[in-house]
Coordinates of C-alpha atoms in Angstrom, one line a residue:
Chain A
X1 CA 29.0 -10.4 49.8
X2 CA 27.9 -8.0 47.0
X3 CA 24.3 -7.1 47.0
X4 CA 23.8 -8.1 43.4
X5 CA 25.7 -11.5 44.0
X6 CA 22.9 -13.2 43.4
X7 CA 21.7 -12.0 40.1
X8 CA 25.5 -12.5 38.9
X9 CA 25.5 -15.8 39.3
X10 CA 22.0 -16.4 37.6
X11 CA 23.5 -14.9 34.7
X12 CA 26.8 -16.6 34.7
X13 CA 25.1 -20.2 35.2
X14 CA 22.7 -19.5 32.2
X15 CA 25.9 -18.4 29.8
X16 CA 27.7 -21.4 30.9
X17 CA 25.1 -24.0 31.2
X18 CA 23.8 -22.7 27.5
X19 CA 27.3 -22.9 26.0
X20 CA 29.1 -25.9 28.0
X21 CA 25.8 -27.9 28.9
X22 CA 24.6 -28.1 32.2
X23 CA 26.8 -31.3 32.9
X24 CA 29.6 -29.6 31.4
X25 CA 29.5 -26.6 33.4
X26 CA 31.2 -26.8 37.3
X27 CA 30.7 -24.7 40.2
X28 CA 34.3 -23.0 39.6
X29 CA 33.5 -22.1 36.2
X30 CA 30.2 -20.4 37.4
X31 CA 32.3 -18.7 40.9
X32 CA 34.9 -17.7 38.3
X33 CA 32.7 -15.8 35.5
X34 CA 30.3 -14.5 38.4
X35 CA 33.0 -13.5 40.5
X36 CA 32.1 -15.1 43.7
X37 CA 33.1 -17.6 45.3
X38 CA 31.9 -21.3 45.5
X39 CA 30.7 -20.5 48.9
X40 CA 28.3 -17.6 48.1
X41 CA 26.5 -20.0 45.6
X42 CA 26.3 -22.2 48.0
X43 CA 24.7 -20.0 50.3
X44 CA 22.1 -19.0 47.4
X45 CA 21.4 -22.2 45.7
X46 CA 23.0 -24.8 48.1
X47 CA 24.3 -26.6 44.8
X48 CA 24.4 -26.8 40.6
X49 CA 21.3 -29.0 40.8
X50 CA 19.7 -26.2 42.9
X51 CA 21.1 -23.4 40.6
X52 CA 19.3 -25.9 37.6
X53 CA 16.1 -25.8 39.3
X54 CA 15.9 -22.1 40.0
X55 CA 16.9 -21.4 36.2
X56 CA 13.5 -23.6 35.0
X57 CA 11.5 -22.3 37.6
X58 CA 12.5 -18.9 36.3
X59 CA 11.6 -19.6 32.8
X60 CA 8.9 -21.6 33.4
X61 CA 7.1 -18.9 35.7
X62 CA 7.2 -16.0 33.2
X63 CA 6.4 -18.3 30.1
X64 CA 3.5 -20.0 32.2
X65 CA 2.1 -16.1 33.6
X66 CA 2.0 -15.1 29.8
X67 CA -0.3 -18.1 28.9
X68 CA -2.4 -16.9 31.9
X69 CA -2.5 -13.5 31.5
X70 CA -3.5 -13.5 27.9
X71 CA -6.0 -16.8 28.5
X72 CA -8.5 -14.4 29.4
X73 CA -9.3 -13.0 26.0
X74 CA -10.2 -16.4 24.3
X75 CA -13.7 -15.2 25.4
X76 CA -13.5 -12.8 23.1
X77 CA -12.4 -14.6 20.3
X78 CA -10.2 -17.8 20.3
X79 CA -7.9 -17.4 17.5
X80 CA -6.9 -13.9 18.5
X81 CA -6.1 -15.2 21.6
X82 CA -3.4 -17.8 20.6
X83 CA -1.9 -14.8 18.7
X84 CA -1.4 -12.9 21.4
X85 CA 0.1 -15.5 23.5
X86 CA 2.1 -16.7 21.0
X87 CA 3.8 -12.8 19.8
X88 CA 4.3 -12.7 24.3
X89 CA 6.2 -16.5 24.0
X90 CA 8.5 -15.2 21.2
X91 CA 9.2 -11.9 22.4
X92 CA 9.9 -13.5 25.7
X93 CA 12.1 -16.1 24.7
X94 CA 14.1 -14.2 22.4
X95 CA 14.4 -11.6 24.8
X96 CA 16.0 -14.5 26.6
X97 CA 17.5 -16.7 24.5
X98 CA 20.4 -18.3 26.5
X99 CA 18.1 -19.4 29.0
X100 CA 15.4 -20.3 26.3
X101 CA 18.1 -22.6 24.4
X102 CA 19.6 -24.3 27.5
X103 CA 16.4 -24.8 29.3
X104 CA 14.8 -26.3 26.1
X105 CA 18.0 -28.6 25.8
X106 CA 18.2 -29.9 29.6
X107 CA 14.4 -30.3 29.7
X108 CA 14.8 -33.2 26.7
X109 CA 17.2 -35.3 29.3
X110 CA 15.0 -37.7 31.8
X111 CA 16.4 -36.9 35.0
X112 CA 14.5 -36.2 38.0
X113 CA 14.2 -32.6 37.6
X114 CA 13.0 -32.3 34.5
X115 CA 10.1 -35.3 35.6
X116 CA 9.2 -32.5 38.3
X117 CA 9.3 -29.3 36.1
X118 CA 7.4 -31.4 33.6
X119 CA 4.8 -32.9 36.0
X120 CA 3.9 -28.8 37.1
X121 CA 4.7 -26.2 34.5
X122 CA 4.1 -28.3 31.3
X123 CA 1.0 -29.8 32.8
X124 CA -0.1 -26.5 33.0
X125 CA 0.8 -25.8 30.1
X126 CA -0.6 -28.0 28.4
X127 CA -4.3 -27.7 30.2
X128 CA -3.9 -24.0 28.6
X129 CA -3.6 -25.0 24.9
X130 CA -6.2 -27.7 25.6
X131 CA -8.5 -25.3 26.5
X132 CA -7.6 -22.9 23.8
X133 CA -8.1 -25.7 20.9
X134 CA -11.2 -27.0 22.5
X135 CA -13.0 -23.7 22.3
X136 CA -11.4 -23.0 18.9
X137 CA -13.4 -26.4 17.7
X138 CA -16.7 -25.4 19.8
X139 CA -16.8 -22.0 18.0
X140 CA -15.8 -23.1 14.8
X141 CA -12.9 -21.2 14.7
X142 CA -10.3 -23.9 14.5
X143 CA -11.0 -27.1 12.4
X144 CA -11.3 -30.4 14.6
X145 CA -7.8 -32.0 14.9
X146 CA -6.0 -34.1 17.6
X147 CA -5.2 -31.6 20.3
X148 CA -1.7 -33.2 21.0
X149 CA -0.8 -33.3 17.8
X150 CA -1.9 -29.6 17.6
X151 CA 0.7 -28.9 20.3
X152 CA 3.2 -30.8 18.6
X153 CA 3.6 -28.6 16.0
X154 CA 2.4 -25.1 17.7
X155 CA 5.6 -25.9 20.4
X156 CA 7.6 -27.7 17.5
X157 CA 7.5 -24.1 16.2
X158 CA 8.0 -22.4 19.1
X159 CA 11.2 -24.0 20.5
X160 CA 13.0 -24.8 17.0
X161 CA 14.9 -20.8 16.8
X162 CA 16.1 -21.4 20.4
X163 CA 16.9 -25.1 20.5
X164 CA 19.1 -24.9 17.1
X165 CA 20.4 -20.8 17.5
X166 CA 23.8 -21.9 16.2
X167 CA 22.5 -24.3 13.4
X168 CA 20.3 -20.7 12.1
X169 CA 23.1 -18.6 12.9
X170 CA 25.8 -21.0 10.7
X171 CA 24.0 -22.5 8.4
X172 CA 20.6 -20.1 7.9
X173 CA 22.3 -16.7 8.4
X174 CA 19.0 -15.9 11.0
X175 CA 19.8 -14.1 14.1
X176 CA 16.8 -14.9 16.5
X177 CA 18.4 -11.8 18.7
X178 CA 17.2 -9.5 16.1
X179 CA 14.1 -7.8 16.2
X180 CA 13.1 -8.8 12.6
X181 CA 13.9 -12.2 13.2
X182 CA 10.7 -12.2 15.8
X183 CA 8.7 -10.0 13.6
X184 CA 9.0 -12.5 10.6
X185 CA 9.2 -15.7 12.5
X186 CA 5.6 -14.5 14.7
X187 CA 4.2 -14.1 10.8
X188 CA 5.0 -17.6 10.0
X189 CA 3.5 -19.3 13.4
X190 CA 0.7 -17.1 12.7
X191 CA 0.5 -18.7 9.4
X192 CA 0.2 -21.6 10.6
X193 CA -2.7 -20.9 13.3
X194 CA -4.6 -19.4 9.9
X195 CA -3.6 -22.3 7.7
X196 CA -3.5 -25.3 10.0
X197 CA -6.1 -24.5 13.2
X198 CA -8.4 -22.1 10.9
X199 CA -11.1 -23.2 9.1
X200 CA -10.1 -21.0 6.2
X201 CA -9.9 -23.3 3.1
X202 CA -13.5 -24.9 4.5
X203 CA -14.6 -21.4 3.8
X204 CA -13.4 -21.4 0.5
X205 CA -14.9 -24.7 0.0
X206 CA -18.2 -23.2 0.8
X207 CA -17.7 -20.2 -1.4
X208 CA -17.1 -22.3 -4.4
X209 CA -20.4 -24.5 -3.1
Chain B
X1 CA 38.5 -59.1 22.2
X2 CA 34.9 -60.3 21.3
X3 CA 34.5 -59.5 17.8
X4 CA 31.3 -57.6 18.0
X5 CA 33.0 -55.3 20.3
X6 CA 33.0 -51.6 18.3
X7 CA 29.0 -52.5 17.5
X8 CA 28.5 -52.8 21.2
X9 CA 30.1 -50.0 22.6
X10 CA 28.2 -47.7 20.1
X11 CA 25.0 -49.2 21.1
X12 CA 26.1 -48.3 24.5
X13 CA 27.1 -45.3 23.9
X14 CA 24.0 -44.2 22.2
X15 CA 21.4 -44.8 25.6
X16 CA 24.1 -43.4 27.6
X17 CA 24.3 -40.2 25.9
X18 CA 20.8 -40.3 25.4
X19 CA 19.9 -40.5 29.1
X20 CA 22.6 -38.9 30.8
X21 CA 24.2 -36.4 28.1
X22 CA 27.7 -36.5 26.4
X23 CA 28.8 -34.3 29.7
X24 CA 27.3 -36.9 31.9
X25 CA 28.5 -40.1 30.4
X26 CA 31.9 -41.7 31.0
X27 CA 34.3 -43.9 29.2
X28 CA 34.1 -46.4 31.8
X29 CA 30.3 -45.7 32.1
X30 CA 30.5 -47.3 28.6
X31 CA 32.4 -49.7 29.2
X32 CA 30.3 -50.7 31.5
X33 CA 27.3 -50.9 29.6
X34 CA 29.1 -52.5 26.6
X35 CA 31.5 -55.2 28.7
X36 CA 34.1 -54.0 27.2
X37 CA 37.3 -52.8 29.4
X38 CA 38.4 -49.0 28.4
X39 CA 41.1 -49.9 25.9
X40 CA 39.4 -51.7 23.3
X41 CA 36.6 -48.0 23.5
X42 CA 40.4 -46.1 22.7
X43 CA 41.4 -49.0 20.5
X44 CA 38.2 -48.4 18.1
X45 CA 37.5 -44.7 19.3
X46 CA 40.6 -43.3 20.8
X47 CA 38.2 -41.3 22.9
X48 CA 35.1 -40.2 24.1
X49 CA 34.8 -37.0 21.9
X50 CA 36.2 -39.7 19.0
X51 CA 33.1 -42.1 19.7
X52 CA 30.7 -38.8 19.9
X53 CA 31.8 -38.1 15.8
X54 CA 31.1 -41.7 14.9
X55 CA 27.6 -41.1 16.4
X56 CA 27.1 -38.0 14.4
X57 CA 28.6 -39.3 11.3
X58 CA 27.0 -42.6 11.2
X59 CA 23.6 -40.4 11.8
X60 CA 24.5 -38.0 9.3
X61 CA 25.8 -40.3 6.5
X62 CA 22.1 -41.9 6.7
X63 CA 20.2 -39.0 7.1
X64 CA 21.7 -37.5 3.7
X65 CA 21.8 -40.4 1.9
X66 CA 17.7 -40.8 2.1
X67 CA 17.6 -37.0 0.8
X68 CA 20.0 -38.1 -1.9
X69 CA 18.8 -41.0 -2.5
X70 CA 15.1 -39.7 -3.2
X71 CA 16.5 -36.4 -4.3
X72 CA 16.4 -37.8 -8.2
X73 CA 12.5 -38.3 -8.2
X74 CA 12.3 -34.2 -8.1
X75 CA 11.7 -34.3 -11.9
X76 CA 8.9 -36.2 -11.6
X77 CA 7.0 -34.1 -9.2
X78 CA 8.3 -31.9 -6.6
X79 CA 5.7 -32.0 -3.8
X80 CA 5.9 -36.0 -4.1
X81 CA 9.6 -36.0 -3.8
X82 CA 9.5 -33.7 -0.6
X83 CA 6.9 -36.3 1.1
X84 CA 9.3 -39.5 -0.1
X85 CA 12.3 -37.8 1.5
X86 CA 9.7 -36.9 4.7
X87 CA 8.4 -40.4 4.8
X88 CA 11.7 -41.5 4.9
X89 CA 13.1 -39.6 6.9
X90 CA 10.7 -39.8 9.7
X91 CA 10.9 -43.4 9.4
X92 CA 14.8 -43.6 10.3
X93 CA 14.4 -41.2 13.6
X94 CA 11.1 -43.5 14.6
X95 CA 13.3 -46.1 13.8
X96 CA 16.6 -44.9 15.8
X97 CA 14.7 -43.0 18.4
X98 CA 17.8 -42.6 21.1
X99 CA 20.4 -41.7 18.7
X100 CA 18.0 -39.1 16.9
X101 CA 17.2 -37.5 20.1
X102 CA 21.0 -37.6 21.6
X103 CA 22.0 -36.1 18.0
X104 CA 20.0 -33.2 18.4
X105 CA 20.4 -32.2 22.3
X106 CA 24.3 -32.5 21.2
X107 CA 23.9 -30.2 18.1
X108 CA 22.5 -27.5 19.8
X109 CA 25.7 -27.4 21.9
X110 CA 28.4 -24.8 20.1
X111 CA 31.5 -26.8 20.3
X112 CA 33.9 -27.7 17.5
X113 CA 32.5 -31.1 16.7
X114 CA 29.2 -29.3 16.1
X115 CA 30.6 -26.5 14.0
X116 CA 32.2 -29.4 12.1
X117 CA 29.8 -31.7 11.5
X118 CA 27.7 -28.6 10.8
X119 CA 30.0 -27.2 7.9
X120 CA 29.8 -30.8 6.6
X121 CA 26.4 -32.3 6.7
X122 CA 23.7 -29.3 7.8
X123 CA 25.3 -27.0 4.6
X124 CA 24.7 -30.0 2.5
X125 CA 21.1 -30.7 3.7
X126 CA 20.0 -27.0 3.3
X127 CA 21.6 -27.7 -0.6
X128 CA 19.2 -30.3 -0.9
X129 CA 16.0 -28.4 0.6
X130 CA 17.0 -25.3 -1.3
X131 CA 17.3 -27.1 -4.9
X132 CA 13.5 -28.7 -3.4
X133 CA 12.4 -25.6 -3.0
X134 CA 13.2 -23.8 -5.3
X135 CA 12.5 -26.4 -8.1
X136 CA 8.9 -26.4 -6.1
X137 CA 8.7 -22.7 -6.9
X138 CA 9.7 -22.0 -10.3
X139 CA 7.2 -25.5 -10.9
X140 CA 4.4 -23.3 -9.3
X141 CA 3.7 -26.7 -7.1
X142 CA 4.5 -24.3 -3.8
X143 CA 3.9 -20.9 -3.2
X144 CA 7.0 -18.3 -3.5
X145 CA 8.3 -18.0 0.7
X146 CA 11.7 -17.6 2.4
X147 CA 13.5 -20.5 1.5
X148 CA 15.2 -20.2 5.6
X149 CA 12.4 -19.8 7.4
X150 CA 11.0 -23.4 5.4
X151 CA 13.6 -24.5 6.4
X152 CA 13.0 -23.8 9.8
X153 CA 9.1 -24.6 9.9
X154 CA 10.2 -28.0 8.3
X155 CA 13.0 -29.0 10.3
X156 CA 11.0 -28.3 13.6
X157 CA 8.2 -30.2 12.4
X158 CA 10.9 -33.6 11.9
X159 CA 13.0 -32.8 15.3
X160 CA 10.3 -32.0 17.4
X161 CA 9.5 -35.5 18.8
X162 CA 12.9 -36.5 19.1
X163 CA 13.8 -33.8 21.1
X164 CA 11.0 -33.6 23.3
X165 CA 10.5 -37.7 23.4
X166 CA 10.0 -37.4 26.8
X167 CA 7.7 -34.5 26.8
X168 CA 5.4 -36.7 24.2
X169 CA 5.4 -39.7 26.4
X170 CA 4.5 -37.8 29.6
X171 CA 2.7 -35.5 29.2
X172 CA 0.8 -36.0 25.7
X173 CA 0.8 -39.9 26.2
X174 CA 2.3 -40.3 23.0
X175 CA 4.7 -42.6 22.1
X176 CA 7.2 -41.9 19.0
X177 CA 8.4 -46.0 19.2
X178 CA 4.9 -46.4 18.0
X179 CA 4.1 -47.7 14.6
X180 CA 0.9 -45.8 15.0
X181 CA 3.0 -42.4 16.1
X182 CA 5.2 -42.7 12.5
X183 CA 1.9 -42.8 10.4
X184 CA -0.1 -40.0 11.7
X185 CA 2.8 -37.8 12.2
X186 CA 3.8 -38.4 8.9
X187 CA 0.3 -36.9 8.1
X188 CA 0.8 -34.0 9.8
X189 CA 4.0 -33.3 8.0
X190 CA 2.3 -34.0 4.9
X191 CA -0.8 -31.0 5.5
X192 CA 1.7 -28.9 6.4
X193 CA 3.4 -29.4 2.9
X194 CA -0.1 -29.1 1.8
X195 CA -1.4 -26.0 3.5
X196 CA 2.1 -24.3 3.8
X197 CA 4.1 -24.8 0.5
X198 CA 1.4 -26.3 -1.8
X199 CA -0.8 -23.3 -4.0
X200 CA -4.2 -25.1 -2.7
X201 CA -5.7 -21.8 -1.6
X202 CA -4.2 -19.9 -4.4
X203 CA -6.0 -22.5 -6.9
X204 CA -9.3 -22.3 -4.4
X205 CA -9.2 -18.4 -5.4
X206 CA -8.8 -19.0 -8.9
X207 CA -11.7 -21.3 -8.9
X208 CA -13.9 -18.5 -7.0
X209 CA -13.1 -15.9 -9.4

């Protein structure tokens, strides 16, 4: 069994399971493009659905550590802080964007994976952005707004590169593996945050007042 | 063969590749569903990658023909005409929730029904947007920007429900069957034309100086 066996098969699976769906994607294929065989994954992940679980858990771990890490600063000044987090969500997912795209796509099936991913990591998640907005309101920072419809749109704009890479690729001509891709498209979601969440245009209200 | 028959597979069809995937649904899992035995799906379908571009198609067709059908009212007023074709539009996905959702999940798969159906309807659709924008532009009613990375923000803000329907109903609570849902999110969509294409702060700045 090679050392690295492990890791090869991670890889293979999220190639496979982003370009054939996760359904669409056997245990051969994965043996084959690893090369291993069916046994070794077994003895790793037991089976695909295991191989599924450790791919979300991966993503979801390092996306979810990001939030926290950077959650810190909010003390220091709300808005800033959703920058931050979101330039470390881009970079990381298009630093990753097979797995971004796939996991994105599986996670909008109801099976009972996704019900368990969803019920820890996006939980979390979400008590994170709550957080984030409710501050943003109590320091006047952000402009009072439904909270889940704020995170709507902030994760609408998020996932939309990875979740529809070919349709930008094909139809766009953007290339979200390209580092001016993320440079442009952090611009735009922090357009947004200044636009939508800020209270920027209430300020100009005042100044014509 | 009851005459209702094709109607009743595609129905089927629809929650089954909704739920489970295309990958994950069968013929006879359709058959199934629709009482139908398997030859009258090949009669009407020939197959199941047959029945998958009659979903596309008959989600497509609609989808373009409210943009072209509300296309004409540009002269008039562009920002107006954008928010028709968003009301609209947001209508028929609230309205046709499970085939929306399964559409999207399917076209971020890169397969040659997608590239297809992408060389057909998407380059017509960004034809549409483009002329929008662009009329919006030289009209001063939005503010010169990348016409792609609109297209982006925009598109996210319309798929984002559909895709994650089961993220809004678990985790937010909200519910995109919901009359309710269909009028604020059209709201939403609506500031973001606002704050993002519309020259409101622009005109703000004039009035300061």
């Amino acid at each position: 069994m090679k050392k690295d066996s492990k890791e090869e098969i991670v890889k293979a699976a999220i190639t496979l399971f982003n370009s054939n769906g996760y359904a669409g994607t056997s245990i051969r294929d994965i043996a084959t493009v690893a090369k291993v065989n069916s046994a070794t994954i077994a003895y790793h992940f037991e089976n695909k659905l295991g191989l599924l679980e450790y791919c979300f858990t991966y993503f979801f771990e390092q996306y979810l550590s990001i939030i926290e890490e950077k959650f810190s600063l909010m003390d220091t000044g709300v808005k800033d802080c959703l920058k931050r987090i979101t330039a470390d969500l881009l970079h990381y997912q298009c630093e990753n964007i097979e797995l971004t795209s796939f996991v994105y796509r599986e996670m909008s099936m109801d099976s009972q994976v996704v019900r368990e991913i969803m019920s820890t990591y996006a939980l979390k998640e979400k008590y994170y952005f709550q957080k984030i907005f409710e501050k943003g309101f109590e320091r006047k920072e952000f402009r009072p707004h439904s909270i889940a419809y704020l995170i709507i749109q902030y994760k609408g704009l998020l996932m939309m590169p990875f979740i529809n890479a070919h349709y930008l690729r094909e139809v766009l001509y953007i290339f979200p593996n390209e580092r001016f891709f993320e440079q442009k498209y952090l611009k735009e979601i922090n357009s947004w945050i200044e636009n939508t969440l800020g209270t920027k245009i209430i300020e100009k209200k005042e100044a014509i007042l």
